[in-house]
Short mmCIF file of N, CA and C in Angstrom, two decimals:
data_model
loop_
_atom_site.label_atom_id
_atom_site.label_comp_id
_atom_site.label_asym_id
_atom_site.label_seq_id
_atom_site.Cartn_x
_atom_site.Cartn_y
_atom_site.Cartn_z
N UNK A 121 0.82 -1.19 0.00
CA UNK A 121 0.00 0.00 0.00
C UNK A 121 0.86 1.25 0.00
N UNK A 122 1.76 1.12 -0.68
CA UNK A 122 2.99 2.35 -0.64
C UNK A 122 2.24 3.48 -0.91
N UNK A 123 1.62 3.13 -2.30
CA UNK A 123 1.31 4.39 -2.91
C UNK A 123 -0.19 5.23 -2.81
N UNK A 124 -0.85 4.14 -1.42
CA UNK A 124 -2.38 4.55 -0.89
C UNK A 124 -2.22 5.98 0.07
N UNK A 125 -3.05 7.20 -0.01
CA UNK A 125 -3.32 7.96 0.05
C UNK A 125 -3.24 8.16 2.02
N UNK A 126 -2.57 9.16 2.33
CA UNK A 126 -2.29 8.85 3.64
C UNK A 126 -3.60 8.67 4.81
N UNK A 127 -4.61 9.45 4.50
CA UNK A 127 -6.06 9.15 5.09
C UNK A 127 -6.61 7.66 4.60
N UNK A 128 -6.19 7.22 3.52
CA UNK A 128 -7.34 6.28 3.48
C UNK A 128 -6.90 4.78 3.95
N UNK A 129 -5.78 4.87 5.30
CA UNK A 129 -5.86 3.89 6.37
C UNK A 129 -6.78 4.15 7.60
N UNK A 130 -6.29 5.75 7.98
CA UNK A 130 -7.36 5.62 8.75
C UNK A 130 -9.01 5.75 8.62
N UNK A 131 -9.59 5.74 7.34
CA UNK A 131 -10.83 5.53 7.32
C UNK A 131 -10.96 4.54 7.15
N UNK A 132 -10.34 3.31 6.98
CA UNK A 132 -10.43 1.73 7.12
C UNK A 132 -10.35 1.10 8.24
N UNK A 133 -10.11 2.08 9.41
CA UNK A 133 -9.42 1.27 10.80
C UNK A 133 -10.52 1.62 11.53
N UNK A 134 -10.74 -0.11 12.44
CA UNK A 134 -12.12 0.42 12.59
C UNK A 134 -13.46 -0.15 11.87
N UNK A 135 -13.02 -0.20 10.64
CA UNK A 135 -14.35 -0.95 9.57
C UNK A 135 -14.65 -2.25 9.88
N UNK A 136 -15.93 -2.38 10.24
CA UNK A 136 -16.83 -3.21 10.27
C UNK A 136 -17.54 -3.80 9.46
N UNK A 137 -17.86 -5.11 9.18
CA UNK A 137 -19.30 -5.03 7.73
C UNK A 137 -20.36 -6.18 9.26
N UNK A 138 -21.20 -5.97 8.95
CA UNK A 138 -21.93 -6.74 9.89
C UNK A 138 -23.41 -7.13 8.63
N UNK A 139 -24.07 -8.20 8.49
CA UNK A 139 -25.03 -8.57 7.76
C UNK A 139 -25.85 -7.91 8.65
N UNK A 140 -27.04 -7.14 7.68
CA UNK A 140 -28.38 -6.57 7.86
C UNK A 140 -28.19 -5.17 8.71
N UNK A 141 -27.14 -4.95 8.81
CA UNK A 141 -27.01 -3.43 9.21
C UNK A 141 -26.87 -2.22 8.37
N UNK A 142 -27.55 -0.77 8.20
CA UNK A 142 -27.46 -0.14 7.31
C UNK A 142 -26.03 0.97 7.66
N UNK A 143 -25.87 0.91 6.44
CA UNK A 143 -24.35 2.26 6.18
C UNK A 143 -24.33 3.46 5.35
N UNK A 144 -24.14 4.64 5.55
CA UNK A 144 -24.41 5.30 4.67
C UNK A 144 -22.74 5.43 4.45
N UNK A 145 -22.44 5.76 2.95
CA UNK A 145 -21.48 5.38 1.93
C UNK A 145 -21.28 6.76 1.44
N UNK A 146 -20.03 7.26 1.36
CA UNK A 146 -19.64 8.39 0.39
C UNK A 146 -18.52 8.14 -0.54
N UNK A 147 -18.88 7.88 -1.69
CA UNK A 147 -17.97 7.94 -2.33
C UNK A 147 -17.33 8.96 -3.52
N UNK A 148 -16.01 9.28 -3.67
CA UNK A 148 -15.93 10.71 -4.55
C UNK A 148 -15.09 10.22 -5.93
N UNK A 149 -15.73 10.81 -6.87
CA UNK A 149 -14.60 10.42 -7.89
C UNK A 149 -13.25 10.99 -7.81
N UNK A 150 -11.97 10.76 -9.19
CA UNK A 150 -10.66 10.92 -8.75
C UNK A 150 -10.80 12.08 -9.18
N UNK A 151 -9.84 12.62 -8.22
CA UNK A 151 -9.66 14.30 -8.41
C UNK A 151 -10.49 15.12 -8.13
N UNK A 152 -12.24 14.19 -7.68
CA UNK A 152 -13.19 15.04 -7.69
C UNK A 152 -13.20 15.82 -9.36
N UNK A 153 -13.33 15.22 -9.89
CA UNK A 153 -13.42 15.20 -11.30
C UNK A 153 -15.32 14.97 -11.79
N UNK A 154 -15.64 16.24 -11.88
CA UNK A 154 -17.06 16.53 -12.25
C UNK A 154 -17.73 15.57 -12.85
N UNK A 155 -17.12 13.90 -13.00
CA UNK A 155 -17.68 12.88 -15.17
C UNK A 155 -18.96 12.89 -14.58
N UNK A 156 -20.23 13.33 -13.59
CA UNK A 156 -21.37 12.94 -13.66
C UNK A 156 -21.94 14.19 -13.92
N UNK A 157 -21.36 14.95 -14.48
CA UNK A 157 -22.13 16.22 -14.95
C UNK A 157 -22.51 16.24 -15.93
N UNK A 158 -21.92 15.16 -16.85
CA UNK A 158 -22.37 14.54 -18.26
C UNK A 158 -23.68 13.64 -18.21
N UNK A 159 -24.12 14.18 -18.10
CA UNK A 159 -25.79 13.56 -18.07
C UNK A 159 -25.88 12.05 -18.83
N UNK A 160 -25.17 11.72 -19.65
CA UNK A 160 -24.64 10.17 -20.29
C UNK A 160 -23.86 9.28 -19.17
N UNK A 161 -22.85 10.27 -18.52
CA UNK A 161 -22.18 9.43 -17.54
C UNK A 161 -23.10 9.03 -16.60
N UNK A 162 -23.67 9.87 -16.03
CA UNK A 162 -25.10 9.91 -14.66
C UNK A 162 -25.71 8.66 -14.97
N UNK A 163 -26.78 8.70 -16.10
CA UNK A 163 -27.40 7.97 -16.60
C UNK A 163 -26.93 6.42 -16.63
N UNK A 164 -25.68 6.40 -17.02
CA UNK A 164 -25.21 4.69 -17.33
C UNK A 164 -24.80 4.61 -16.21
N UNK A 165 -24.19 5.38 -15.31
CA UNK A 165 -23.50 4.84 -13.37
C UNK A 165 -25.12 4.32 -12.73
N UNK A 166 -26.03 4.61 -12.68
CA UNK A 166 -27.15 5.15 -12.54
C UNK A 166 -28.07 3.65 -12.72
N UNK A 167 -27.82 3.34 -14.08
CA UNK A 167 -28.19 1.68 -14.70
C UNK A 167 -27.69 1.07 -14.18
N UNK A 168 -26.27 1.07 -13.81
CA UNK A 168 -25.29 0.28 -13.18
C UNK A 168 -25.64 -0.03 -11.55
N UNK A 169 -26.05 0.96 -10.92
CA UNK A 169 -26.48 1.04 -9.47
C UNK A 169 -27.79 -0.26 -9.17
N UNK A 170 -28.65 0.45 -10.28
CA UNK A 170 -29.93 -0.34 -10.41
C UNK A 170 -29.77 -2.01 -10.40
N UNK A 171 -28.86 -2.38 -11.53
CA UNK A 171 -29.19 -3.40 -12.09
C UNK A 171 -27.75 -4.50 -10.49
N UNK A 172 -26.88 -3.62 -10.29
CA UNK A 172 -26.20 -4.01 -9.56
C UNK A 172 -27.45 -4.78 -7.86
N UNK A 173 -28.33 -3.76 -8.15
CA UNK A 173 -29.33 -3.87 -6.50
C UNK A 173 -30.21 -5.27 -7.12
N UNK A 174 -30.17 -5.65 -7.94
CA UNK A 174 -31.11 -6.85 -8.43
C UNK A 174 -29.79 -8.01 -8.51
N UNK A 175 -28.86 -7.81 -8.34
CA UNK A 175 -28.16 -8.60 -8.25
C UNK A 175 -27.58 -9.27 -6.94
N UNK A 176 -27.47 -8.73 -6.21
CA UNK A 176 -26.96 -8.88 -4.60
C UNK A 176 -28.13 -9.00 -3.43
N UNK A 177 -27.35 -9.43 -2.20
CA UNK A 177 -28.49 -9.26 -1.37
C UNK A 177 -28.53 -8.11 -0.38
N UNK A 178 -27.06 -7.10 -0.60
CA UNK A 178 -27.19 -6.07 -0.19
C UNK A 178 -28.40 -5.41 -1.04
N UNK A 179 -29.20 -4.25 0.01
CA UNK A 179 -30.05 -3.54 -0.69
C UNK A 179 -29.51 -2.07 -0.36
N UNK A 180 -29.93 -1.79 -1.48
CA UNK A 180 -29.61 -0.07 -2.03
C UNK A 180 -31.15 0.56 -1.59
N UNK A 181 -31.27 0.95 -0.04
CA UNK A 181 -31.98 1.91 0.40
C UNK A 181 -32.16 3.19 -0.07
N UNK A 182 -30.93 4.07 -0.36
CA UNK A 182 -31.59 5.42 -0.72
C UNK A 182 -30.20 5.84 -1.81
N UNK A 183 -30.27 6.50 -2.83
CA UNK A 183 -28.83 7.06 -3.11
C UNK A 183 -29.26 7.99 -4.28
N UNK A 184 -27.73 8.78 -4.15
CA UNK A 184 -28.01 10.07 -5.10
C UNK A 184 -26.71 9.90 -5.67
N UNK A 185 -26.73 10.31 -6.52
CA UNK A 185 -25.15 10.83 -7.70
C UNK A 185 -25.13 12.35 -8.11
N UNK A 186 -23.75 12.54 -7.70
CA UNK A 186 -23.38 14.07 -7.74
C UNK A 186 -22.35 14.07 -8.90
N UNK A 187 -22.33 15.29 -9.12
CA UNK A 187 -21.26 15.49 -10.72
C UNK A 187 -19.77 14.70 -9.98
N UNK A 188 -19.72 15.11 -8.72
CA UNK A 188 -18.29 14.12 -8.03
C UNK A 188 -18.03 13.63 -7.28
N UNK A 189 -19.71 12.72 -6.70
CA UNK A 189 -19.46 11.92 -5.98
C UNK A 189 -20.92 11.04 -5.83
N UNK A 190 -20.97 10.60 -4.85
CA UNK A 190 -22.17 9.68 -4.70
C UNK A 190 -22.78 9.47 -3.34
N UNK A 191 -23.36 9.34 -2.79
CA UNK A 191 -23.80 9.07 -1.24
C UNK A 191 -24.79 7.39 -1.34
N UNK A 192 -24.62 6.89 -1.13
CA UNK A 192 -25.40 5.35 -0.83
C UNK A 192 -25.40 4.90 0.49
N UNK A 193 -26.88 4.73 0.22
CA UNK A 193 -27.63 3.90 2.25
C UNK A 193 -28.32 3.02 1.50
N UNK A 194 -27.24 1.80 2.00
CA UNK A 194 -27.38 0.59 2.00
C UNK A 194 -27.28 -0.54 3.26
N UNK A 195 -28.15 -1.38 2.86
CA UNK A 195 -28.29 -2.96 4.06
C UNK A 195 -27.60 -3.92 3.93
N UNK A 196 -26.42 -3.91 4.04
CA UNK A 196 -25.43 -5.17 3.84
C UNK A 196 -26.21 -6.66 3.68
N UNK A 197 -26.34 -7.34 2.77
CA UNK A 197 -26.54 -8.91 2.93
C UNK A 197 -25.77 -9.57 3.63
N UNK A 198 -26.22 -10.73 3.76
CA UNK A 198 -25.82 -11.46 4.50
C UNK A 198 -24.18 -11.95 3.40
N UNK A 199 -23.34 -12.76 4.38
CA UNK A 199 -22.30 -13.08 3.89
C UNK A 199 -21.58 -11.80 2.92
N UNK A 200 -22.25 -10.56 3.08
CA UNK A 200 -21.50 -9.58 1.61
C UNK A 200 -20.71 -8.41 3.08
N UNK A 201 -19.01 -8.37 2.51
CA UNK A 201 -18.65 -7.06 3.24
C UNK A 201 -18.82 -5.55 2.57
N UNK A 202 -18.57 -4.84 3.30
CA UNK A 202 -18.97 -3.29 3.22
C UNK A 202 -18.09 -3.33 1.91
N UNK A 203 -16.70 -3.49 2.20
CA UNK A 203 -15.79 -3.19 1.15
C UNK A 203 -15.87 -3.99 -0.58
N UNK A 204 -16.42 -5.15 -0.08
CA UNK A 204 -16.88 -6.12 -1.38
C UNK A 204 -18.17 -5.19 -2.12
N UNK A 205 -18.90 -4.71 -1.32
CA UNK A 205 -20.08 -3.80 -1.83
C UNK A 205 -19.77 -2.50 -2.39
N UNK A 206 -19.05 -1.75 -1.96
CA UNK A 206 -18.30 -0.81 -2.29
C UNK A 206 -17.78 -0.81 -3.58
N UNK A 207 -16.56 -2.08 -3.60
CA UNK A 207 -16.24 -2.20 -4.76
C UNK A 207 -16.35 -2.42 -5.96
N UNK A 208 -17.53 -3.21 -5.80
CA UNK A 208 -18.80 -4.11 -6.95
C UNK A 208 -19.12 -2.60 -7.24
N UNK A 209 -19.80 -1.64 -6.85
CA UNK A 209 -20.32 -0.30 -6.91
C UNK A 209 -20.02 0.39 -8.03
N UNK A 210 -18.37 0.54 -7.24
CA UNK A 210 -17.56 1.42 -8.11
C UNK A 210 -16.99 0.91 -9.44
N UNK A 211 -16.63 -0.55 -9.12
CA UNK A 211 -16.06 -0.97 -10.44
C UNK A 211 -17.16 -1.31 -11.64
N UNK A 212 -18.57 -1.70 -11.61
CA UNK A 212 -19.23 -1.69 -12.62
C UNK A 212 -19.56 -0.30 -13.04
N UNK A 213 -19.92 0.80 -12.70
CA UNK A 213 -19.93 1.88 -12.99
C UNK A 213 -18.74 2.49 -13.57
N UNK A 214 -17.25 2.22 -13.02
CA UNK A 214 -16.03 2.75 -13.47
C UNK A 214 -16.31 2.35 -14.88
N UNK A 215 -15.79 0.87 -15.14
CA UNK A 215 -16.04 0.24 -16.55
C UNK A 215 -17.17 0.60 -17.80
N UNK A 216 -18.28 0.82 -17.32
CA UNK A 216 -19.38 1.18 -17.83
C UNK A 216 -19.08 2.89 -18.62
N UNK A 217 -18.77 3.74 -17.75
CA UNK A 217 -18.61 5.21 -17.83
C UNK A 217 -17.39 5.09 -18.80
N UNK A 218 -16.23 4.74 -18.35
CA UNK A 218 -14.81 5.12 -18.87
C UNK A 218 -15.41 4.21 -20.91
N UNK A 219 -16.12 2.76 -20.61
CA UNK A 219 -16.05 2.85 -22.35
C UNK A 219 -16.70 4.00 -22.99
N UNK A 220 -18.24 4.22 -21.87
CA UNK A 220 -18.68 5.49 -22.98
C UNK A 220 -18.37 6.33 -23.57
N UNK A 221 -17.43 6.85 -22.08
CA UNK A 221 -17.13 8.63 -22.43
C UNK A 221 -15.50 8.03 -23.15
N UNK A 222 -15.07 6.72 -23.59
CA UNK A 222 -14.06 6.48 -24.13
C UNK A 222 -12.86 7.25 -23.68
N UNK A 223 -13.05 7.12 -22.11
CA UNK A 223 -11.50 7.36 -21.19
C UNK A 223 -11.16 6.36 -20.41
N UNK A 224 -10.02 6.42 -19.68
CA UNK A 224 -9.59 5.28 -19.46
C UNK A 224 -8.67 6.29 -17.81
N UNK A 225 -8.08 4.90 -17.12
CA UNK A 225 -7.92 5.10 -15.73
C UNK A 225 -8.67 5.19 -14.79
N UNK A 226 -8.76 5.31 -13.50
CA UNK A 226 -9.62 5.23 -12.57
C UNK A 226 -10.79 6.66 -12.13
N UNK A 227 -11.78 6.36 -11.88
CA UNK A 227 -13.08 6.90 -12.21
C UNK A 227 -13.39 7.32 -11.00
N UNK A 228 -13.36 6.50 -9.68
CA UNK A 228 -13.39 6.94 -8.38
C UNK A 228 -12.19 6.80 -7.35
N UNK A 229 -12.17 7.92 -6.49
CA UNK A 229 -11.39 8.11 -5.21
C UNK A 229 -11.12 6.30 -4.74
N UNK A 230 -10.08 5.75 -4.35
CA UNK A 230 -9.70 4.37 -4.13
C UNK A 230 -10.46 4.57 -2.69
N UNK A 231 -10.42 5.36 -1.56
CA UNK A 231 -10.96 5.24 -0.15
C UNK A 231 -12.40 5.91 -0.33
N UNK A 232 -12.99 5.26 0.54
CA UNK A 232 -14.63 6.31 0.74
C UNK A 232 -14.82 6.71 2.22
N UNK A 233 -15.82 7.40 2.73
CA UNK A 233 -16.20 7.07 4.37
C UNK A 233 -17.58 6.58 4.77
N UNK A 234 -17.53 6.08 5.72
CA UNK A 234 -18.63 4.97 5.89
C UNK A 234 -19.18 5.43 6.93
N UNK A 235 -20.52 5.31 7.25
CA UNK A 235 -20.47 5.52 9.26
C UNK A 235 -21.86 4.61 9.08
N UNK A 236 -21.61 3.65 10.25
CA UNK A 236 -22.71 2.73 10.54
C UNK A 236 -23.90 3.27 10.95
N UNK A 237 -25.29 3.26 10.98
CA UNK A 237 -26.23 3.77 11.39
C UNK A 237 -26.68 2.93 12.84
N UNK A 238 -26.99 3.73 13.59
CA UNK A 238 -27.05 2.78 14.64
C UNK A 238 -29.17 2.56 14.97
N UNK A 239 -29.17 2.07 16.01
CA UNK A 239 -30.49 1.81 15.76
C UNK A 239 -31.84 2.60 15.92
N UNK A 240 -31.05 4.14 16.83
CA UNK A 240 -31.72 4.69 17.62
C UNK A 240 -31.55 5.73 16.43
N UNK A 241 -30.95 5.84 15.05
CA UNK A 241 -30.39 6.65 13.90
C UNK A 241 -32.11 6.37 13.12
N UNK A 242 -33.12 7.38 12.33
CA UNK A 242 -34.09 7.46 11.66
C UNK A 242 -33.43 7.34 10.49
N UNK A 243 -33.44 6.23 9.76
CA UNK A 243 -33.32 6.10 8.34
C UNK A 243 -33.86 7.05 7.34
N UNK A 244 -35.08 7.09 7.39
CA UNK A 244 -35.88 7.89 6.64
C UNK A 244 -34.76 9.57 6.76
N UNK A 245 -35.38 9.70 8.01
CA UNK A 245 -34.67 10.91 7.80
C UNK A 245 -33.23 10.84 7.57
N UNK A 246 -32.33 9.98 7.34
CA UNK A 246 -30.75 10.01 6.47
C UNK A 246 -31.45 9.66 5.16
N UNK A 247 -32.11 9.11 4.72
CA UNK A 247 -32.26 8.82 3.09
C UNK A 247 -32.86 10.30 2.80
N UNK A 248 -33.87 11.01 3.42
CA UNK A 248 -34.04 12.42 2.83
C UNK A 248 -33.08 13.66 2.81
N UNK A 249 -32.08 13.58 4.18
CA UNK A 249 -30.79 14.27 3.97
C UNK A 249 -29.91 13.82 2.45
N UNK A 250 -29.89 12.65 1.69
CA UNK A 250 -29.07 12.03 1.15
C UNK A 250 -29.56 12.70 -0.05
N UNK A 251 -31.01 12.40 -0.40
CA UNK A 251 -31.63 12.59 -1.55
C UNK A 251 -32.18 14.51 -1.79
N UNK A 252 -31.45 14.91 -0.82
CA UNK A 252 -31.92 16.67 -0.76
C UNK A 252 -30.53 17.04 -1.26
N UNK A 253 -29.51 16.29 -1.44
CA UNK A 253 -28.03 17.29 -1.48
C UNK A 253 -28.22 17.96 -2.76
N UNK A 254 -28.80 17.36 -3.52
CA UNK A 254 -28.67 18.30 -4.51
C UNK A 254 -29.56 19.37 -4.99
N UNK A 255 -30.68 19.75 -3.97
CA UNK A 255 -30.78 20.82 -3.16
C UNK A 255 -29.72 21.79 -3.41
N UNK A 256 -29.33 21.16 -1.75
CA UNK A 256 -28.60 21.35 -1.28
C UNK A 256 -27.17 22.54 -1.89
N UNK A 257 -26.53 21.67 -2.48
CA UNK A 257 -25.65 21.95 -3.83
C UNK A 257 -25.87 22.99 -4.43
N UNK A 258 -27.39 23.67 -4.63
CA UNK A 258 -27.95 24.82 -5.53
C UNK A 258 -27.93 24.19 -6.91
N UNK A 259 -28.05 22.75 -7.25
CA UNK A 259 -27.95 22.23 -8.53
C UNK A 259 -29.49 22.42 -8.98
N UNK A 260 -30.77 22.00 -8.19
CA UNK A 260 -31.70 22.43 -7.89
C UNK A 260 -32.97 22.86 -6.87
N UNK A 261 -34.14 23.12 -7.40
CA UNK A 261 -34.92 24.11 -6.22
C UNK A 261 -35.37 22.39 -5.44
N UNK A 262 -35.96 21.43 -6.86
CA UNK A 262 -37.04 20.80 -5.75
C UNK A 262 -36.10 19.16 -6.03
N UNK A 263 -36.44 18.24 -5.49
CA UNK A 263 -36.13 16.76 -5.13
C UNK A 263 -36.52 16.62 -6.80
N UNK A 264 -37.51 16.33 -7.02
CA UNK A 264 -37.91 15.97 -7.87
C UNK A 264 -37.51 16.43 -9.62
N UNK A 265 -36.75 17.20 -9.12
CA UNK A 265 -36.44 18.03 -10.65
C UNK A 265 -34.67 17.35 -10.66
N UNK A 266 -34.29 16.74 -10.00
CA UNK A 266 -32.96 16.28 -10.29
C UNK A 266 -33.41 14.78 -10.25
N UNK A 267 -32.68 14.28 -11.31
CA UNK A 267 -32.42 13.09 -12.16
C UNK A 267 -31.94 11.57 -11.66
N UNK A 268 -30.81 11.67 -10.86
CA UNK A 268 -29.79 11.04 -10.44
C UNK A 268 -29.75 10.55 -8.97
N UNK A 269 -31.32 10.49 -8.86
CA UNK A 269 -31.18 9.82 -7.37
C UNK A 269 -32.66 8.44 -6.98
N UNK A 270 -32.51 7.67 -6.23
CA UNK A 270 -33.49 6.26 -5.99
C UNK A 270 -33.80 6.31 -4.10
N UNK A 271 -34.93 6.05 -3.61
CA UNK A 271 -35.01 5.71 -2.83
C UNK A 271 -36.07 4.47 -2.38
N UNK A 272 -36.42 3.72 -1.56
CA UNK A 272 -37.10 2.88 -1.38
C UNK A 272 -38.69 3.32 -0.93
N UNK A 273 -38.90 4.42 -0.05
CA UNK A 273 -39.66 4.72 0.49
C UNK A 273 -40.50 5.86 -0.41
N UNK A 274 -39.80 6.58 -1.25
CA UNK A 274 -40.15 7.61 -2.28
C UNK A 274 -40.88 6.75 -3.50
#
């Protein structure tokens, strides 16, 4: 790990994956490099998220995509770790994006941050913090007028 980023040991130390517990997930692309502002990129990370949640037994509770980054509240399955989920995430979306937009190299930040939700934590209300950032952001006025986000309860 010579060449891993000096924070992203300590946001690993400490990590837990526990089956059926929810996590909310941040992940940023490299450089913080805007590729979801391309409404093509959004769109196919986006398919990728979807079709990824029909695949696993982690479930994808609430999530949004930002031009450079992503937020996901998710329920770990059983037998699946945080970091195995994570990675499945990023790497079908990396692959997917980089043939479109026909670039190449890595697509997201290698570390993310995680924080476990605990029980006495209102989901709902973290999936509506999650799904308002772009609000938030000033990208727009209402929830509904931005593109790039899923929740379970909505």
């Amino acid at each position: 790990m010579a060449n891993t980023p000096p924070g992203h040991r300590a946001l690993r130390k400490g990590r837990v994956s526990l089956a059926h517990h929810i996590y909310l997930v941040t992940a940023v692309t490299s450089a913080r490099e805007p590729v979801f502002a391309d409404p093509r990129a959004a769109d196919i990370a986006c398919r990728c998220f979807h079709a990824g949640n029909r695949l696993t037994a982690t479930r994808l509770l609430a999530w949004v995509l930002m031009p450079d980054h992503a937020h996901w509240l998710l329920q770990l399955g059983e037998g699946e770790t945080l970091p195995d989920t994570v990675a499945r995430l990023k790497s079908v979306s990396s692959h997917e994006v980089n043939r479109l937009l026909k670039r190449q190299g890595r697509l997201w930040a290698h570390a993310y941050h995680d924080r476990a939700l605990r029980h006495d934590d209102d989901m709902l209300a973290v999936a509506r913090y999650i799904v308002a950032n772009p609000i938030r952001a000033g990208l727009v006025r209402r929830v509904g007028d931005y593109p790039w986000w899923n929740a379970i309860w909505l």
